[in-house]
XYZ file of C-alpha atoms in Angstrom:
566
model
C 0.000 0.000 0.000
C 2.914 2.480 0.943
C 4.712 1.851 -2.383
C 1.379 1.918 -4.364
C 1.337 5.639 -2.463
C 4.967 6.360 -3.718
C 4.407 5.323 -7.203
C 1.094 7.388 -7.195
C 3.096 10.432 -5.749
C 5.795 9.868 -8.762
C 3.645 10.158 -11.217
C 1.031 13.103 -9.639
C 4.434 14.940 -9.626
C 5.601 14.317 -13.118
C 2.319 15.691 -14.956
C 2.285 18.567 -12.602
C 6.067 19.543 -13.151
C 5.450 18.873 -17.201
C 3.386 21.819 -17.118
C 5.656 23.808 -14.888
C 8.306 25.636 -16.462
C 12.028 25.879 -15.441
C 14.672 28.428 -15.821
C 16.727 28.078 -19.086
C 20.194 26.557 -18.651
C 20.868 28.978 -22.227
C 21.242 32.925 -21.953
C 17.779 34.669 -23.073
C 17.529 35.342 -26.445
C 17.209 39.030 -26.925
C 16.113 38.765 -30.354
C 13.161 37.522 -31.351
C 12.019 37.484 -34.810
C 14.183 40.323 -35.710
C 16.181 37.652 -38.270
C 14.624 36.417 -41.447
C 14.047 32.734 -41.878
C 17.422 31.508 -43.966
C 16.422 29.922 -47.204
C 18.141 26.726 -47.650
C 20.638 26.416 -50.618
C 20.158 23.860 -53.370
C 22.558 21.011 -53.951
C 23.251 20.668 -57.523
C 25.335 17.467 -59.199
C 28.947 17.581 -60.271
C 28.592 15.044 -63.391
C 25.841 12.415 -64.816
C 25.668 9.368 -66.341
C 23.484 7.432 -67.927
C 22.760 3.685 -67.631
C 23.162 2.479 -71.030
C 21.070 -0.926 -70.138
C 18.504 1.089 -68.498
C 18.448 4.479 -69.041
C 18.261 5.986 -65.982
C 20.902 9.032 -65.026
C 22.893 9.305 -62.032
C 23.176 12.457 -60.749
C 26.750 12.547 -58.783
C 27.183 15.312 -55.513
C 29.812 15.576 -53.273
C 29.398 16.632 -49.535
C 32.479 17.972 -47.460
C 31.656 16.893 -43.595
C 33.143 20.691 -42.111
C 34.293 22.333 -38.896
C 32.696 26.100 -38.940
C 31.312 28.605 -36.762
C 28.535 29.962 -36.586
C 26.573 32.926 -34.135
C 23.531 32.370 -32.648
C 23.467 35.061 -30.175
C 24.773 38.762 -31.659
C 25.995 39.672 -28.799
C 28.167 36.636 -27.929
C 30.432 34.590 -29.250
C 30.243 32.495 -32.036
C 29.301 28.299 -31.399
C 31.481 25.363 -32.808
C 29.750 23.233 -34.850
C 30.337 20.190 -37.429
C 27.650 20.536 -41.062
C 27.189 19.216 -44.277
C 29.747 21.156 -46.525
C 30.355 23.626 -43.324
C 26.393 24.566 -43.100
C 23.521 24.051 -40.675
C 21.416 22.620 -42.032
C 22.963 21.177 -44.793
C 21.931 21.885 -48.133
C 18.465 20.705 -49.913
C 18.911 17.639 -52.509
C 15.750 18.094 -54.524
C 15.801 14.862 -56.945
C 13.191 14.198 -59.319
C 11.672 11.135 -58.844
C 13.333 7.750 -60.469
C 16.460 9.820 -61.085
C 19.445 7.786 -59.377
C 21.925 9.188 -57.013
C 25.499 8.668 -55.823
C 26.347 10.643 -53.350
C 29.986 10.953 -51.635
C 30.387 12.279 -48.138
C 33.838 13.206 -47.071
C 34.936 13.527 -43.210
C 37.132 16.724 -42.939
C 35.685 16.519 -39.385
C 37.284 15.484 -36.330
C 34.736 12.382 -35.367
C 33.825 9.141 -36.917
C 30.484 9.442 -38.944
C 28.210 7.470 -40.478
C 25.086 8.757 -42.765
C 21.633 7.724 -42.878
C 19.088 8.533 -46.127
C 15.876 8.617 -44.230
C 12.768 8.276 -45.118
C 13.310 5.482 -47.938
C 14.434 2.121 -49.235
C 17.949 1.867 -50.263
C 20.805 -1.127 -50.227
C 21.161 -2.124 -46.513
C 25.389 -1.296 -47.426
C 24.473 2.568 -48.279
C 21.813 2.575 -45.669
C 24.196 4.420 -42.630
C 24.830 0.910 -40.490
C 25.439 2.918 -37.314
C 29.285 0.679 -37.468
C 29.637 1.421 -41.257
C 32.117 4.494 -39.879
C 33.540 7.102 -42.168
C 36.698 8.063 -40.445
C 38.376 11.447 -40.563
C 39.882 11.813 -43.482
C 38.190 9.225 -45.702
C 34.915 8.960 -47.784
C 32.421 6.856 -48.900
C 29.946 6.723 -51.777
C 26.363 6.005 -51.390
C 23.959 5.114 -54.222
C 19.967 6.086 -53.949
C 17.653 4.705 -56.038
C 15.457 7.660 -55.532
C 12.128 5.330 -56.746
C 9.440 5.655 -53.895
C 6.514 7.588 -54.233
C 7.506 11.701 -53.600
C 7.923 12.305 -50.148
C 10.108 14.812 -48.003
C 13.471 12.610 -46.486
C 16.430 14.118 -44.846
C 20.256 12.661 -44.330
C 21.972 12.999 -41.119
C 24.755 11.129 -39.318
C 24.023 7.458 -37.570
C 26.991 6.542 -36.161
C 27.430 3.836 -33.141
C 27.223 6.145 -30.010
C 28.091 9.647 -31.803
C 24.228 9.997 -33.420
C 23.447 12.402 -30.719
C 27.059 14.329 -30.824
C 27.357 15.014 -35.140
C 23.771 15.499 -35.240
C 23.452 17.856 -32.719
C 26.611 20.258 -34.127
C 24.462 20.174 -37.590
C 24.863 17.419 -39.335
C 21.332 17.129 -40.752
C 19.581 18.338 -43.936
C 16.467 17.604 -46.320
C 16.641 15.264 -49.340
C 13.276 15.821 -51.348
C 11.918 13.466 -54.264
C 9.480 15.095 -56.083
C 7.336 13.689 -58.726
C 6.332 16.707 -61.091
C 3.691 14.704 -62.988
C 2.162 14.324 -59.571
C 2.671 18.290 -58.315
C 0.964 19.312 -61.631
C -2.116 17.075 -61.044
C -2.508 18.852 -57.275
C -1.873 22.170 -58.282
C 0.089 22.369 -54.866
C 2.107 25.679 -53.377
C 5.587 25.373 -55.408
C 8.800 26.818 -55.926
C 8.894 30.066 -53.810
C 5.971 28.875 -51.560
C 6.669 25.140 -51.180
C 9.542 26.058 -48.142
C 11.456 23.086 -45.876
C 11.291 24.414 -42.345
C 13.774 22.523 -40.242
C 13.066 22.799 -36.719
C 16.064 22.121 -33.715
C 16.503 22.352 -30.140
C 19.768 23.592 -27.905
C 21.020 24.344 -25.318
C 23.626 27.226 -25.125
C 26.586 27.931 -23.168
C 26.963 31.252 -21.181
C 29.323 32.129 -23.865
C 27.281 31.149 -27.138
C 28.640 28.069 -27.700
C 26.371 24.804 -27.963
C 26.441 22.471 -24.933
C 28.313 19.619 -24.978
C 25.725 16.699 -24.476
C 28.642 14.190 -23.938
C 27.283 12.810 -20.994
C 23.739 13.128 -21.128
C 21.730 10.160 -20.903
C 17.922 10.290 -20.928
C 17.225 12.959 -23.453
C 18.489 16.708 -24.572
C 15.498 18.828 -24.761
C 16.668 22.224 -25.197
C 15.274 25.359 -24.355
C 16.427 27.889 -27.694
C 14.045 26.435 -30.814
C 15.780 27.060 -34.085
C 14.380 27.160 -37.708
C 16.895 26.642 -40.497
C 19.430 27.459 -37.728
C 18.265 30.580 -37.042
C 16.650 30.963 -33.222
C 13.242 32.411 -33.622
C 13.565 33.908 -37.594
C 10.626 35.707 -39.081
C 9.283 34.625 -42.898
C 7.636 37.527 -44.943
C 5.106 35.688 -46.944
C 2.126 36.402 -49.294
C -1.753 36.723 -48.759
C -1.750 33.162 -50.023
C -1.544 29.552 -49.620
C 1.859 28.450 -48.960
C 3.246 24.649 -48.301
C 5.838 24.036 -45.464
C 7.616 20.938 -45.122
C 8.540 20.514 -41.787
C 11.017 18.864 -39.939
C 11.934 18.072 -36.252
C 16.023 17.113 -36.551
C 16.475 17.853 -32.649
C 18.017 15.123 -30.448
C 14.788 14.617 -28.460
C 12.258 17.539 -27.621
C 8.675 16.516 -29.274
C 6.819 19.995 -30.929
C 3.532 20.684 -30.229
C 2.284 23.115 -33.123
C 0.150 25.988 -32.887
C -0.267 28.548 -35.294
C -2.100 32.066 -33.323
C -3.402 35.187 -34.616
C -3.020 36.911 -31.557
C -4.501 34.152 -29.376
C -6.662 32.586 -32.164
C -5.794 29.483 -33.471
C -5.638 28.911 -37.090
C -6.258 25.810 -39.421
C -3.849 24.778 -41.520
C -4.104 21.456 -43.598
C -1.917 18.672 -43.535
C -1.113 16.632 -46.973
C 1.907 14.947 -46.735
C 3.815 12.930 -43.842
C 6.743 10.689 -43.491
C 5.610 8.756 -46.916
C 4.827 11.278 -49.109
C 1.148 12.277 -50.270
C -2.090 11.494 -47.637
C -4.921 10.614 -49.808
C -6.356 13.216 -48.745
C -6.187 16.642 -47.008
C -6.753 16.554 -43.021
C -7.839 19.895 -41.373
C -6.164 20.637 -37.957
C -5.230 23.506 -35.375
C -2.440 21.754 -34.071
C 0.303 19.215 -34.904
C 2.482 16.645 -32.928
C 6.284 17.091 -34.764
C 8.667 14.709 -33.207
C 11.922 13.666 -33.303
C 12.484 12.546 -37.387
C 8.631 13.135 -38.201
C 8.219 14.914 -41.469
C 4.646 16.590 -42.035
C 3.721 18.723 -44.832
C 1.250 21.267 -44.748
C -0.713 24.125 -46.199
C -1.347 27.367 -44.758
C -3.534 29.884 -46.128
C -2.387 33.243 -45.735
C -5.111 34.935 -47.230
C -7.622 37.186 -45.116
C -4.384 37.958 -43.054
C -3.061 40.647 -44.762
C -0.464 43.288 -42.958
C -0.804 40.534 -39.990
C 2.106 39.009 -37.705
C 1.136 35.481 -37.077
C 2.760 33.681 -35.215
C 4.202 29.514 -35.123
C 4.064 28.736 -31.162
C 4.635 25.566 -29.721
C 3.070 23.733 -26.297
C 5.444 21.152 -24.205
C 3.787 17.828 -24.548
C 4.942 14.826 -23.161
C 7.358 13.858 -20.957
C 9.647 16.948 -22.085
C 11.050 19.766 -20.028
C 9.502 22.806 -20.274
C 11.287 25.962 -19.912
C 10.731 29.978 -19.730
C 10.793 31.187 -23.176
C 10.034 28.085 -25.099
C 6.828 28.771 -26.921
C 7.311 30.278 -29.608
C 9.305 28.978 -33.123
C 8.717 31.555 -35.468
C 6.864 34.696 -37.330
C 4.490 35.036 -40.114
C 4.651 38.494 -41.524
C 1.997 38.799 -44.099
C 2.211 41.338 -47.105
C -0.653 42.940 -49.240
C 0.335 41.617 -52.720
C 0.226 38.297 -54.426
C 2.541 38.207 -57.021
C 1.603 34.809 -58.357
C -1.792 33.144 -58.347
C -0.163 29.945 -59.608
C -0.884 26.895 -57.631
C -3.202 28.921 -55.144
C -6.262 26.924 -55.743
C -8.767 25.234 -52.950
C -6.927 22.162 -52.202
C -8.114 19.104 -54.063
C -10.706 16.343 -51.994
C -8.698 13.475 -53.205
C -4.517 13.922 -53.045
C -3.467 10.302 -54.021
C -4.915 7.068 -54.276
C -2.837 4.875 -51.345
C -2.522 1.033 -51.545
C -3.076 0.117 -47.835
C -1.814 -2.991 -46.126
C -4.666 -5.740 -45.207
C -4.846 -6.195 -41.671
C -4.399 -10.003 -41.872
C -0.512 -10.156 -41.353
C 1.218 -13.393 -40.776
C 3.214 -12.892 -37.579
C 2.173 -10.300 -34.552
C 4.887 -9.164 -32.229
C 5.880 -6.660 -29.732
C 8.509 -4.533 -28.773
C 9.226 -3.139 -25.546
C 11.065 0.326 -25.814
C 12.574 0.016 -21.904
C 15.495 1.060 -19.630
C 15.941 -0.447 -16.191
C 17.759 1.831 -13.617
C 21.479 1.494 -14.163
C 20.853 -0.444 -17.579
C 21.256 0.768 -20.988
C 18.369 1.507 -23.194
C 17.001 -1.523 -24.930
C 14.024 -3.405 -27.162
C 12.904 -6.536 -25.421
C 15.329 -6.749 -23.016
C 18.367 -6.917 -26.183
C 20.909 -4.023 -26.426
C 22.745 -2.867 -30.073
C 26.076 -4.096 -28.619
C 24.917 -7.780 -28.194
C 25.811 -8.578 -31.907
C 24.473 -12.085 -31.592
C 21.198 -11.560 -30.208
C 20.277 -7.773 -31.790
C 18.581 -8.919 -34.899
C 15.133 -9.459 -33.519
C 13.400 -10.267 -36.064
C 13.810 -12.376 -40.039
C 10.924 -11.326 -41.638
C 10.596 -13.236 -45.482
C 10.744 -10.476 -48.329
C 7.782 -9.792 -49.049
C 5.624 -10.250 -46.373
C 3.013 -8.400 -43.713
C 3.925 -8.416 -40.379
C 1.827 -6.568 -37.186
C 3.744 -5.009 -34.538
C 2.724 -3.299 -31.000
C 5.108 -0.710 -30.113
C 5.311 -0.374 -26.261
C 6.981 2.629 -24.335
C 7.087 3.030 -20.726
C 6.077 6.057 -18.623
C 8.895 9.075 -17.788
C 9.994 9.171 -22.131
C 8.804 9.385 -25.367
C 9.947 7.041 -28.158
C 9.903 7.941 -31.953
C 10.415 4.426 -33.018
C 11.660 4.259 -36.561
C 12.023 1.214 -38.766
C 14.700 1.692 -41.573
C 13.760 1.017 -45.169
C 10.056 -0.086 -44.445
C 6.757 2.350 -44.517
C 4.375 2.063 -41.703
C 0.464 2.066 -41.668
C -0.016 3.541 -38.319
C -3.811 1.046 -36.810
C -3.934 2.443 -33.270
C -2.696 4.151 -29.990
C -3.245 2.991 -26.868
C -2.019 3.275 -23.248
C 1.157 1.404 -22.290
C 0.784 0.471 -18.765
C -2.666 1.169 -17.470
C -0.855 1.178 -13.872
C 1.323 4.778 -14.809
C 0.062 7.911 -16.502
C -2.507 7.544 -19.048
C -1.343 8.474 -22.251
C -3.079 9.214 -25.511
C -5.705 6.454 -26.447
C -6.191 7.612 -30.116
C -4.318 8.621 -32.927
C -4.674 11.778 -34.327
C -6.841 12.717 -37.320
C -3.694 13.599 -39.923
C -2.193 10.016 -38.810
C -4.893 8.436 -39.573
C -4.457 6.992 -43.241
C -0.983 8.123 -43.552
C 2.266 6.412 -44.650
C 4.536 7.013 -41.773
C 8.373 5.748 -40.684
C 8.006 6.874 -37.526
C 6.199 6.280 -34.974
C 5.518 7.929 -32.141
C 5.109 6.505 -28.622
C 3.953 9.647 -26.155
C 4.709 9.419 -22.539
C 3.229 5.516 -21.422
C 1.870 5.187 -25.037
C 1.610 1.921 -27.056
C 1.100 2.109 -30.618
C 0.334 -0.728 -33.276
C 1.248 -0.531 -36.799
C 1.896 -2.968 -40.569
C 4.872 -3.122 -41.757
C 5.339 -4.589 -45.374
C 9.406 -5.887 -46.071
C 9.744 -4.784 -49.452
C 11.434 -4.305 -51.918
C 14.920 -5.579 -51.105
C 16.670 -7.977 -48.539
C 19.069 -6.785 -46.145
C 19.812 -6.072 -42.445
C 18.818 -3.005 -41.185
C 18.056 -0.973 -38.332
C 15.003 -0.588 -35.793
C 15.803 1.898 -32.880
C 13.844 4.829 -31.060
C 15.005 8.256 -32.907
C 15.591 10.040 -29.395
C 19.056 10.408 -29.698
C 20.104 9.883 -26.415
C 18.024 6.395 -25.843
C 19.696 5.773 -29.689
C 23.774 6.333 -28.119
C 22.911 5.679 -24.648
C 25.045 2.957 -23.143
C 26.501 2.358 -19.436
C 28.494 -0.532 -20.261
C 32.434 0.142 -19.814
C 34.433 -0.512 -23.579
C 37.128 0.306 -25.450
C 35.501 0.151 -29.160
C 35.086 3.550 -29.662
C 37.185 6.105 -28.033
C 36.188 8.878 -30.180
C 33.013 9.231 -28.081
C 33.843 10.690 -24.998
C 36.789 10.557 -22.375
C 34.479 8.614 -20.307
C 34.567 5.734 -22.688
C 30.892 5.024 -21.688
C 30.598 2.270 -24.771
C 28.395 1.271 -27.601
C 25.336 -0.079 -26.286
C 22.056 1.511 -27.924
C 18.304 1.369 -28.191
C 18.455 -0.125 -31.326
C 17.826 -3.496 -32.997
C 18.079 -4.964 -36.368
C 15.398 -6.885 -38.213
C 17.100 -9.584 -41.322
C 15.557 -9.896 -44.300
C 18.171 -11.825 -46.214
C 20.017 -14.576 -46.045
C 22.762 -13.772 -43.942
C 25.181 -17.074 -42.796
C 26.483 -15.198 -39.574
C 22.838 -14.659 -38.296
C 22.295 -18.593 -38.977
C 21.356 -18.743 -42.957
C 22.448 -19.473 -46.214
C 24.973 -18.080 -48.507
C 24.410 -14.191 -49.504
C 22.300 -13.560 -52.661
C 24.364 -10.394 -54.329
C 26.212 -9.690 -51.512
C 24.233 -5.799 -51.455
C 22.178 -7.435 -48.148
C 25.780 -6.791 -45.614
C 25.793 -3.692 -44.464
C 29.348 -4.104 -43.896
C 30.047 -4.766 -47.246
C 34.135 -4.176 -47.890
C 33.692 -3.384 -51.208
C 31.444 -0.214 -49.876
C 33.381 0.884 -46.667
C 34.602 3.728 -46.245
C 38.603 4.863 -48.496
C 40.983 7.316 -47.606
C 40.681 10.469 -49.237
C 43.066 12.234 -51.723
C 40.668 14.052 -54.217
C 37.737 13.731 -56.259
C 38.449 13.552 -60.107
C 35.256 14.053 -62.094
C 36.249 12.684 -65.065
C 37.116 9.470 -63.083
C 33.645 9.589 -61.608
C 31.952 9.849 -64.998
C 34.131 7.218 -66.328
C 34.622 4.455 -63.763
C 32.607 5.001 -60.658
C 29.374 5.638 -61.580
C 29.522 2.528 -64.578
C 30.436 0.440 -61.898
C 27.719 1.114 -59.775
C 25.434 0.853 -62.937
C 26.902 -2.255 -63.485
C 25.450 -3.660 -60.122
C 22.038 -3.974 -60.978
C 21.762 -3.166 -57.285
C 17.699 -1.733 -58.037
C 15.737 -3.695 -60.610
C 12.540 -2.915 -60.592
C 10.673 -3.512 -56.998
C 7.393 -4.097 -58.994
């Protein structure tokens, strides 16, 4: 009866001091919305070639991993940080769908790294194995088949313990397919209105620097809310419809969307998520963005003319919140459209959307846990058990039902690599701790999703189809933190931290393959290791284009690494 009591007390506590807010461990931000919104530069290729057996191109990019500074507060001093070809965020690949890709990312930085395409299939060898490391000073190629249905994706590092470190000094950035046959059916927002809003959470040294989250292990909230790396920017935008593609690249705060007139709250329409197009448009006032979750949506800026609005944001969760956290961003609406393109009411129907059948072959659940003093784990099985991680063999091909399970005190973004989700239900996790949602919300329901997202002592259940390729690859909550977080004393990676804390994460891997050293057969093409030799990482001299054009990309061509998943 006493502990009963005690647990009751815990928990009584926790909602109450979710709601209270705490002094910021960053200096105030003097400066809000006095910025403009940074508009993220466009990757273009250096060379492409075209598969004479096929006749698809290959676009070729190179991406410099680079040291720079950058200020966040005017008045201080300028913060460290690690980007995509010195930026953060990195620059926007916008690839047209069914266009191929090889990308090369080179590590002028000063930590391992390993990078992650997310949001689609690939080869499980250029899918960012979190022990697939690119050391300093080498490089590696990856090749994207860039076929899935047009969706918003984004590339950041994955690597074993040092997700939470790279990403959080700005190694992140969008990587859009679009399908223009598609975007001229929907008469959509493009171009100058169809804007990727990254969103990101710090914390900030009394000196401007960003905190060094070395030893953190639960989660990094942060109290300072960036948007394209700038802390609380303004956009001047149109008396129109515009299209934001939004994305929450923070280590592990969850944003809780609002957008106010004053204290109104507006509508706004959400038509795309993690998978690309909903079939349809869902009307909301406010939107759950966490950690990895893409959402695309429309906002009609028309009837707000010569109006600040602005994008505010509510802690949910199990998240900190502190003073000064509400707000993201400003709307500052003009009094002249200068093109009526693409402004039309949005279409009834977006896409038509194959759905799974609920009659899957195998049911099973995963436990997203962490005992005091233990590492983070699924089922009981941490990442640095190599013998017992893979918890799953699903046959290509086939349905398979899961129920994801989180425990009160966190919440878990759970992402599956490679494989859309079709999100059934939400329910509470443990009826004996806080009640957490018991519903999903209206623009989840019918949507094609990779993540998701298990509020505080929420269970979710979801389909998972393993197609189109075999491989092993990764299953792991996309907190950070829970994703790095280890306890267990090792030497295998002393680039993390001089505490040497180790390599056990919150992640597992699920085999669909034929892989001898997880007890099968012989490999098929070999492309299902993702530890393939021929595809780790090289030391790097230089990049010679006409070498690229001539011998690099045939040979990857030459693979037949993506016939057609149909």
């Amino acid at each position: 009866m006493i502990l009963s009591a005690v647990f009751t007390a815990i928990f009584l506590w926790k909602q109450i001091t979710a709601q209270s807010q705490l002094p910021r461990r960053s200096p105030s931000y003097n400066h809000p919305f006095r910025y403009p919104l940074p508009i993220l530069p466009t990757k273009t290729p250096l060379t492409t070639y075209t598969n004479p057996k096929t006749g698809i191109p290959i676009d070729f990019y190179e991406i410099k991993i680079t040291p720079f500074k950058k200020n966040f507060f005017p008045e201080l001093k300028d913060a460290n940080l690690v980007g995509y070809d010195g930026l953060f965020p990195g620059p926007v690949f916008e690839i047209e769908r069914g266009r191929e890709t090889v990308v090369r990312f080179v590590n002028n930085g000063f930590r391992p790294t390993a990078v992650h395409l997310h949001g689609s299939y690939t080869r499980a060898t250029w899918d960012g194995w979190p022990e697939d490391l690119i050391k300093p000073g080498e490089y590696k190629d990856f090749y994207y088949p860039n076929k899935a249905t047009a969706r918003t994706l984004w590339y950041h590092d994955h690597a074993d313990t040092l997700t939470t470190l790279n990403t959080y000094a700005g190694q992140v950035g969008f990587y859009i397919i679009k399908d223009f046959g598609v975007e001229k059916t929907l008469g959509l927002p493009q171009g100058k209105y169809d804007i990727p809003l990254l969103l990101d959470a710090h914390f900030f040294t009394a000196a401007g620097n960003i905190s060094d989250e070395s030893k953190e292990r639960t989660s990094t909230y942060g109290d300072t809310f960036s948007v394209n790396g700038q802390i609380l920017p303004y956009l001047v935008v149109e008396p129109r419809k515009y299209r934001f593609r939004l994305l929450d690249a923070s280590a592990s705060r969850t944003f809780n969307l609002t957008i106010l007139d004053g204290k109104r709250v507006l509508p706004f329409w959400v038509v795309g998520s993690d998978g690309g197009f909903r079939e349809t448009p869902a009307e909301t006032r406010s939107l759950v963005l966490s950690m990895a979750e893409r959402w695309e949506i429309i906002v009609d800026f028309a009837g707000f003319a010569r109006k600040n609005l602005t994008l505010a944001h509510q802690t949910v969760f199990a998240d900190t919140n502190y003073i000064e956290s509400d707000k993201v961003m400003q709307f500052r609406v003009g009094k002249t459209v200068t093109d009526r393109r693409n402004n039309s009411p949005l279409p009834r129907k977006l896409v038509d959307i194959r759905f799974l059948s609920n009659t899957p072959k195998v049911e099973r659940t995963f436990n997203f846990v962490r005992n005091i003093g233990q590492p983070w784990t699924i089922n009981g099985k941490p990442f640095s058990d190599p013998m017992n991680r893979v918890l799953a063999n699903p046959p290509l091909g086939t349905i398979e039902k899961y129920l994801l399970r989180g425990t009160g005190g966190w919440s878990h973004p759970v992402h599956l690599h490679m494989v859309d989700l079709q999100l059934l239900s939400r329910e509470v996790g443990n009826p004996n701790q806080k009640l957490g949602r018991k519903h999903l919300e209206n623009y989840e329901q019918g949507a094609i999703k990779d993540i998701a997202v298990l509020g505080d002592n929420e269970a979710v259940q979801v389909l998972a189809k393993f197609v189109p390729y075999e491989g092993v690859y990764a299953f792991h909550c996309h907190n950070t933190i829970h994703e790095d977080f280890s306890m267990v004393e090792s030497p295998r990676n002393p680039f993390h931290s001089k505490t040497n804390w180790g390599v056990s994460q919150k992640m597992a891997a699920f085999n669909i393959t034929e892989l001898k050293n997880f007890g099968y057969g012989n490999l098929t093409d070999g492309l299902e290791d993702p530890m393939d030799e021929r595809f780790r990482a090289k030391k790097y001299s230089s990049t010679d284009i006409r070498q690229i054009r001539t011998e690099v990309l045939p040979y990857f061509a030459s693979l037949n690494a993506y016939p057609d998943p149909s």
